[in-house]
Coordinates of C-alpha atoms and ligand atoms in Angstrom, one line a residue:
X1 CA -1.7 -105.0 -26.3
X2 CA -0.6 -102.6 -28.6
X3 CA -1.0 -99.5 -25.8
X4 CA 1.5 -101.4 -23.9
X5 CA 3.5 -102.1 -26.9
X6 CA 3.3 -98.1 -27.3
X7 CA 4.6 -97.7 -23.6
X8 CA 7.5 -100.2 -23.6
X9 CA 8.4 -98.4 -26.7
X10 CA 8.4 -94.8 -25.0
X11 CA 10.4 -96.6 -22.3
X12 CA 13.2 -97.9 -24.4
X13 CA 13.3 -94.4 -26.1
X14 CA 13.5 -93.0 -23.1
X15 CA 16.1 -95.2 -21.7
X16 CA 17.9 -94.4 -24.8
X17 CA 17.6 -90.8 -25.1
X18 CA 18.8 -91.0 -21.2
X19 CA 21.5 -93.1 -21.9
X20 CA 22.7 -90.8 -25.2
X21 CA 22.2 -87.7 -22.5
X22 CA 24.4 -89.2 -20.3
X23 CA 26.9 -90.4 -22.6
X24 CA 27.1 -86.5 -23.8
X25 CA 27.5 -85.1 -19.9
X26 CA 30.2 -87.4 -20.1
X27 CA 32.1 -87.2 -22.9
X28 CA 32.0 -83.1 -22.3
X29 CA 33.6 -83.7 -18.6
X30 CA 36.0 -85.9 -20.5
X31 CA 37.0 -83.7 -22.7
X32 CA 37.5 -80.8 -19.9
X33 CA 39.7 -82.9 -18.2
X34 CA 41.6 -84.2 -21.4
X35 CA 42.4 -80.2 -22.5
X36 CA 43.8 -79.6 -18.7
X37 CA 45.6 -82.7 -19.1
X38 CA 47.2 -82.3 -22.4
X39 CA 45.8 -85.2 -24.1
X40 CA 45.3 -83.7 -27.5
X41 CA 48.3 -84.1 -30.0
X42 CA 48.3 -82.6 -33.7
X43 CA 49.2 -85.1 -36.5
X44 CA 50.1 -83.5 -39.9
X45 CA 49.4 -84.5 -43.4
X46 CA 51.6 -83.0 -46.0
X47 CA 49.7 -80.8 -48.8
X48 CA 51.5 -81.8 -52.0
X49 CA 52.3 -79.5 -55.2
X50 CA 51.2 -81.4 -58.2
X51 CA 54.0 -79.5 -60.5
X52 CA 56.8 -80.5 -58.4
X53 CA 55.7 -83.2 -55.9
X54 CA 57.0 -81.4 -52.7
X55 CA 55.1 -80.6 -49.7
X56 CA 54.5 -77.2 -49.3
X57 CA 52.0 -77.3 -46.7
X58 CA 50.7 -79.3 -44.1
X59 CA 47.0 -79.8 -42.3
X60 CA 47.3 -79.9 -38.3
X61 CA 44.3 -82.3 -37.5
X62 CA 43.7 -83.1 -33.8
X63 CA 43.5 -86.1 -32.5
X64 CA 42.9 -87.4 -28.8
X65 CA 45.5 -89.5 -27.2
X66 CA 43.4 -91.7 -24.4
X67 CA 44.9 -92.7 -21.3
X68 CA 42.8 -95.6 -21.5
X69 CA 41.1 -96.1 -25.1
X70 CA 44.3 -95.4 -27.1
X71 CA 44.4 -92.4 -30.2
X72 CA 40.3 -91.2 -30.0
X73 CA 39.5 -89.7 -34.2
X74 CA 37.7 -85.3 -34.5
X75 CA 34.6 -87.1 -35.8
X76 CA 34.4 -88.7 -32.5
X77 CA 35.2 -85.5 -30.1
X78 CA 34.6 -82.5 -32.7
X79 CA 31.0 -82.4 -32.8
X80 CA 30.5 -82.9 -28.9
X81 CA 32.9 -80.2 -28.1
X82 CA 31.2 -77.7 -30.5
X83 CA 27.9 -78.7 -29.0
X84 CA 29.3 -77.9 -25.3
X85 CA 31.4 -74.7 -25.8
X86 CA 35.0 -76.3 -25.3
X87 CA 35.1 -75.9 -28.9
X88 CA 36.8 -72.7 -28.5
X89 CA 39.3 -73.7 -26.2
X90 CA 40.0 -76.8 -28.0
X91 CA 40.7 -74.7 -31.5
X92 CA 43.0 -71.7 -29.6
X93 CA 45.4 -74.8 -28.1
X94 CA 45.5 -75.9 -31.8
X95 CA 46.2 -72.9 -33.1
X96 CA 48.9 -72.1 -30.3
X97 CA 50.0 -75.9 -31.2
X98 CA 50.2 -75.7 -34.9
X99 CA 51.8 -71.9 -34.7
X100 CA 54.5 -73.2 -32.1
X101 CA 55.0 -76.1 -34.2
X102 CA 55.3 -74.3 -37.6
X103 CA 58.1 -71.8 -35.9
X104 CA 60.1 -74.9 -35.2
X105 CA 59.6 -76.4 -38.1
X106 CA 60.5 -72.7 -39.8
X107 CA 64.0 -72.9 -37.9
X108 CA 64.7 -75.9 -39.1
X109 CA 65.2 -74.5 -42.4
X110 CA 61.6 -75.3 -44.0
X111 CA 61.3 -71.1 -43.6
X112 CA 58.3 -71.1 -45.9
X113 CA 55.4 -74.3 -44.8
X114 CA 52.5 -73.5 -44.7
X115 CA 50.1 -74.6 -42.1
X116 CA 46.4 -75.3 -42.7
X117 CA 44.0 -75.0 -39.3
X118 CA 40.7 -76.8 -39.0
X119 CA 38.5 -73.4 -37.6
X120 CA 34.9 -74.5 -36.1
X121 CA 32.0 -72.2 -37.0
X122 CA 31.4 -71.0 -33.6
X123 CA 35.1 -70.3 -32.9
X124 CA 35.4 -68.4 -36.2
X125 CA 32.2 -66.5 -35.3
X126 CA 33.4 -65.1 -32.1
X127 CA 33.7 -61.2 -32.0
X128 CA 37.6 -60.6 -31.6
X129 CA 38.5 -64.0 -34.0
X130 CA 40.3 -61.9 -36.0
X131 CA 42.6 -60.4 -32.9
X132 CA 42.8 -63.5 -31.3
X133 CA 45.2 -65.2 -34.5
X134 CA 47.0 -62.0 -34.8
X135 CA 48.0 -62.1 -31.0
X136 CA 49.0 -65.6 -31.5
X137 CA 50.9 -65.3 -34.9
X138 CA 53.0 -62.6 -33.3
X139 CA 53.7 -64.7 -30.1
X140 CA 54.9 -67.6 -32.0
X141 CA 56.6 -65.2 -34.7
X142 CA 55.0 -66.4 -37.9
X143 CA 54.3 -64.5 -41.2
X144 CA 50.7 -64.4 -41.1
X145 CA 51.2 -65.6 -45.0
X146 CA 52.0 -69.3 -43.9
X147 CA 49.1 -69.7 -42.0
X148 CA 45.6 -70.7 -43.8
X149 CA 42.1 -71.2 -41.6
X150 CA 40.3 -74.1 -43.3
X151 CA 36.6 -73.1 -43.2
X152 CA 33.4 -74.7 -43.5
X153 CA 30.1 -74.1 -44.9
X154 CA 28.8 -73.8 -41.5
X155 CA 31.3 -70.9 -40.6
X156 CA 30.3 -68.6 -44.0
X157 CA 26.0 -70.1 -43.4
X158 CA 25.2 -66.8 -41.4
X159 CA 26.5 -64.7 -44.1
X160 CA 25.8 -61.6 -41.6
X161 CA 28.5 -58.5 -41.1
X162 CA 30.8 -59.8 -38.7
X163 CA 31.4 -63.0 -41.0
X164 CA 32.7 -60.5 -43.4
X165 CA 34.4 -58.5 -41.9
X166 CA 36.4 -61.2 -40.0
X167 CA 37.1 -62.4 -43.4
X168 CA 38.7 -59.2 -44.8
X169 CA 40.2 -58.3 -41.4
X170 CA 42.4 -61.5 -41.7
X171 CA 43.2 -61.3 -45.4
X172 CA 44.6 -58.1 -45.3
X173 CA 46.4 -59.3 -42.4
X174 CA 48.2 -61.9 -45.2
X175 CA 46.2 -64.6 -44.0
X176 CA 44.8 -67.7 -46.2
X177 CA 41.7 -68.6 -45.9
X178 CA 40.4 -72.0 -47.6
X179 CA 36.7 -73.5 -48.1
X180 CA 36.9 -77.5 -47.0
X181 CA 35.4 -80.4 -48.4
X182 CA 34.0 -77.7 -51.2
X183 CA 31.5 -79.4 -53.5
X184 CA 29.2 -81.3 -50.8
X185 CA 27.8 -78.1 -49.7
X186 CA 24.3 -76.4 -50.7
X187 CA 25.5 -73.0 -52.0
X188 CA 28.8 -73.3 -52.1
X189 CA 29.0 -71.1 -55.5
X190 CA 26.9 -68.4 -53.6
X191 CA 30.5 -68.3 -50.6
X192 CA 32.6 -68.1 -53.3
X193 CA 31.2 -64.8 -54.9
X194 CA 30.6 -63.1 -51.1
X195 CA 33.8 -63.7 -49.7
X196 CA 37.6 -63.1 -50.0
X197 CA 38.8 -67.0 -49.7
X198 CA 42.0 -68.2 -51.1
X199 CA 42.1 -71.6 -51.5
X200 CA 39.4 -74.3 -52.6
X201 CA 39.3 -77.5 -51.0
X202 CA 37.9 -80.0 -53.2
X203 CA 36.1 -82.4 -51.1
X204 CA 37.6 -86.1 -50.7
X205 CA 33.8 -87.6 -52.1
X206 CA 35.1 -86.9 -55.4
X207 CA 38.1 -88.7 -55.8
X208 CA 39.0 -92.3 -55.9
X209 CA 36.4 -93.6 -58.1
X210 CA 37.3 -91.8 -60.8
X211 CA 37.6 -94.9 -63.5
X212 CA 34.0 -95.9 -63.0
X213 CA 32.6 -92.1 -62.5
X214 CA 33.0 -90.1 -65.6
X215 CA 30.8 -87.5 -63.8
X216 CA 33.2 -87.1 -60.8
X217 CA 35.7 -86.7 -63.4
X218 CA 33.7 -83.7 -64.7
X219 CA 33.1 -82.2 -61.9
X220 CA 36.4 -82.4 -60.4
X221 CA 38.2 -80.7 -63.6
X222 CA 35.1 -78.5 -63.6
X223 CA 36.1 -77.3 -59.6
X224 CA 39.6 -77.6 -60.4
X225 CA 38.8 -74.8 -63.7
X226 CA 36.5 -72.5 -61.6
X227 CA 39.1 -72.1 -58.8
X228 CA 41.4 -70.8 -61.6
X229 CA 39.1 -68.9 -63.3
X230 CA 38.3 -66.8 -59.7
X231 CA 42.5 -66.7 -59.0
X232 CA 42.1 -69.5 -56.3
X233 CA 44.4 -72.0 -55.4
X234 CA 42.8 -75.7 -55.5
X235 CA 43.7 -78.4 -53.3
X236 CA 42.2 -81.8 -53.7
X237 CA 41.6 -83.9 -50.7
X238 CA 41.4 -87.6 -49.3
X239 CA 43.6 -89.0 -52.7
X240 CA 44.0 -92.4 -52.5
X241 CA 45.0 -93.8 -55.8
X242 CA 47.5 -93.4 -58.4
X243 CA 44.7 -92.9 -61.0
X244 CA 43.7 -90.2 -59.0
X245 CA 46.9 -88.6 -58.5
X246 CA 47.8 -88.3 -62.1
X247 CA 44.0 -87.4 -63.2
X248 CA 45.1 -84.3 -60.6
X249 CA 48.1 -83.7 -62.1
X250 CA 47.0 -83.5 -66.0
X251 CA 43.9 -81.3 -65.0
X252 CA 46.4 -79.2 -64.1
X253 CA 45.1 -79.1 -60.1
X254 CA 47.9 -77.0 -57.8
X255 CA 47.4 -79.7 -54.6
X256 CA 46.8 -83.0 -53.5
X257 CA 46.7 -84.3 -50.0
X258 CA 46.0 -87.8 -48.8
X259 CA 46.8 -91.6 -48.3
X260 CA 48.5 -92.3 -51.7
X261 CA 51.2 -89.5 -50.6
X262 CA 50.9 -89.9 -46.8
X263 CA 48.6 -90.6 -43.9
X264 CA 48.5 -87.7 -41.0
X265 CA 51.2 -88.4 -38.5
X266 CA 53.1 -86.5 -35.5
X267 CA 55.2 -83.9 -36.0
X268 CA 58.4 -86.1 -35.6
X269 CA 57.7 -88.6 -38.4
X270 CA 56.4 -85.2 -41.0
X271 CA 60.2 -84.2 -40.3
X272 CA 61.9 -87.1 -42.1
X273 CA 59.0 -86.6 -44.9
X274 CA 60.1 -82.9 -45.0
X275 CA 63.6 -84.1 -45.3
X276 CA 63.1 -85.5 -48.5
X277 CA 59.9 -83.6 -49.9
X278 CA 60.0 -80.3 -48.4
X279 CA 60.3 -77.7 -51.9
Ligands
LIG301 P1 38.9 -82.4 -42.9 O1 39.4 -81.1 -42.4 O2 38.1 -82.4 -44.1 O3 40.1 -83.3 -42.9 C1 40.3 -84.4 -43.8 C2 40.1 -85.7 -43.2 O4 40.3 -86.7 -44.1 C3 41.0 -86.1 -42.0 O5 40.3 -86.9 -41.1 C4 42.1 -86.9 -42.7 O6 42.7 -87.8 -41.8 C5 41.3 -87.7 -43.7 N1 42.0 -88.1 -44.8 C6 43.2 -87.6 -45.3 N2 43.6 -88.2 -46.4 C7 42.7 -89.2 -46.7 C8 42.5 -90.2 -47.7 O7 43.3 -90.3 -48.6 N3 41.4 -90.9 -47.6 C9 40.5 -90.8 -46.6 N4 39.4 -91.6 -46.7 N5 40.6 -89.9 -45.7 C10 41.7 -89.1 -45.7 P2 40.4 -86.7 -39.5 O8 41.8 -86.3 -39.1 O9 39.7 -87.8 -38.9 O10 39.5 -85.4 -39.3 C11 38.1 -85.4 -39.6 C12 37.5 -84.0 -39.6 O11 37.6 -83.5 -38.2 C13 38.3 -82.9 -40.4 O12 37.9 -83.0 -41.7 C14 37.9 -81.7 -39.7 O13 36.6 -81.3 -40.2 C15 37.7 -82.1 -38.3 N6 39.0 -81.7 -37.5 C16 40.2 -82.3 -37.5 N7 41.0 -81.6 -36.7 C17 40.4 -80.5 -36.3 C18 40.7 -79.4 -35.5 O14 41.9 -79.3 -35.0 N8 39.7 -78.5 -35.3 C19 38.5 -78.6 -35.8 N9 37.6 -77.6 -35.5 N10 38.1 -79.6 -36.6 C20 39.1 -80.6 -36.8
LIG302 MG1 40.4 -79.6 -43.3
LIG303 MG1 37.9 -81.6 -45.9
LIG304 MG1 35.7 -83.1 -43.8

């Protein structure tokens, strides 16, 4: 009957909602033990200047290296950890990572990389965000100029005083702040008027269909314009394609980063890149 129908169904989303509860309990403990553990590694993708193709930059994106399951992806672990608080763990080991990384990589003669940092909105949120990157650019000895915090919507959403001020607190201390995947967003116009960001991050949506869509043609060199117009540097992410790479280049964009230059990858294999590429 259909009132058992109804019941089996309630069952099965129960079972399910159970099963997707327990999954979550899991994955948390998981990635408690994979932080004390050392599991996480940062790959790097070189950020490339579309005047002189050299890297001037790189983006430190985590990734989880599985005892069992092999190299685990953010979209994967991200979203779980923000839900469970290990978020802000998680994001000070990449900071100390990418910061201890960028030294080396300054003593090796590349003196003036930059390093982009994925920041989650509930790590950027916390009251003393601000102190904590100082405290860690001056342990690992960087110019806080070489360092830029990728934001997201999410992080700006609140809009509320300590947003701002976190915002101005770091810019004056020198460093970048960029808005990722910018264009997907709701009110993206509205973060660009309230707050002191850097850098635009065009978001990797746009690109790569280019030749069939004239309107993601106008909207990139429409981003790429605005970003100039308010003194912002523009980086386009997730390029794929010659086509694209060139479109970039004539619209005058002042980065690219993505497959057609080079996939992230560990810090050893970004050194014989930099080798060859760095400015
Ligand atoms: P995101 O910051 O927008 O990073 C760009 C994503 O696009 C990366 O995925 C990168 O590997 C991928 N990508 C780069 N070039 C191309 C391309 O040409 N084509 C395509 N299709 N994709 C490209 P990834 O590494 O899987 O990271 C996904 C997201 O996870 C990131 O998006 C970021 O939001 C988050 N994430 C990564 N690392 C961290 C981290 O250390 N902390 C935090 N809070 N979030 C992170
Ligand atoms: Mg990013
Ligand atoms: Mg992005
Ligand atoms: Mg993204």
């Amino acid at each position: 009957t259909a009132k058992e129908k109804g019941r089996n169904l309630c069952c099965v989303y129960e079972d399910q909602m159970n099963e997707h509860i327990t999954e979550k309990i899991y994955m948390t403990n998981n990635i408690r033990k994979a932080l004390s553990n050392d599991e996480f590694e940062l790959y790097y993708q070189p950020q490339v200047c579309l005047k002189t193709n050299k890297i001037v930059g790189v983006e430190a994106l985590i990734r989880w290296n599985h005892p069992e399951e092999g190299i685990i992806s953010p979209g994967k672990f991200i979203p779980i950890a923000e839900n469970s608080g290990l978020i802000i763990p998680i994001g000070e080991m990449v900071l100390e990572k990418a910061l201890t990384q960028l030294q080396l990589w300054r003593k090796q003669g590349y003196s003036q990389l930059r390093m982009s940092v994925n920041i989650a909105a509930e790590h950027f949120n916390q009251s003393h965000f601000a102190n904590t990157v100082q405290t860690m650019l001056e342990n690992a000895r960087v110019p806080a100029k070489q360092l830029e915090l990728e934001l997201t919507e999410n992080s700006l959403l609140k809009n509320t005083g300590l947003t701002t001020n976190t915002l101005h607190t770091l810019r004056r201390m020198g460093v970048h702040l960029s808005i990722d995947d910018f264009g997907i967003g709701y009110s993206s116009l509205s973060y660009l008027r309230h707050f002191p960001l850097t850098t635009l991050k065009i978001d990797k949506s746009f690109m790569n269909h280019i030749n069939e869509k004239e309107k993601d043609r106008a909207l990139i060199s429409s981003i790429i314009h605005l970003a100039g117009s308010l003194g912002m540097r523009v980086i386009a992410e997730g390029v794929e394609t010659k086509e694209t790479f060139q479109f970039l280049q004539q619209e005058k964009c002042d980065e690219m980063q993505g497959f057609y230059f080079s996939k992230p990858m560990p810090a050893a294999d970004i050194e014989k890149l930099l080798k060859n590429y760095y400015f």
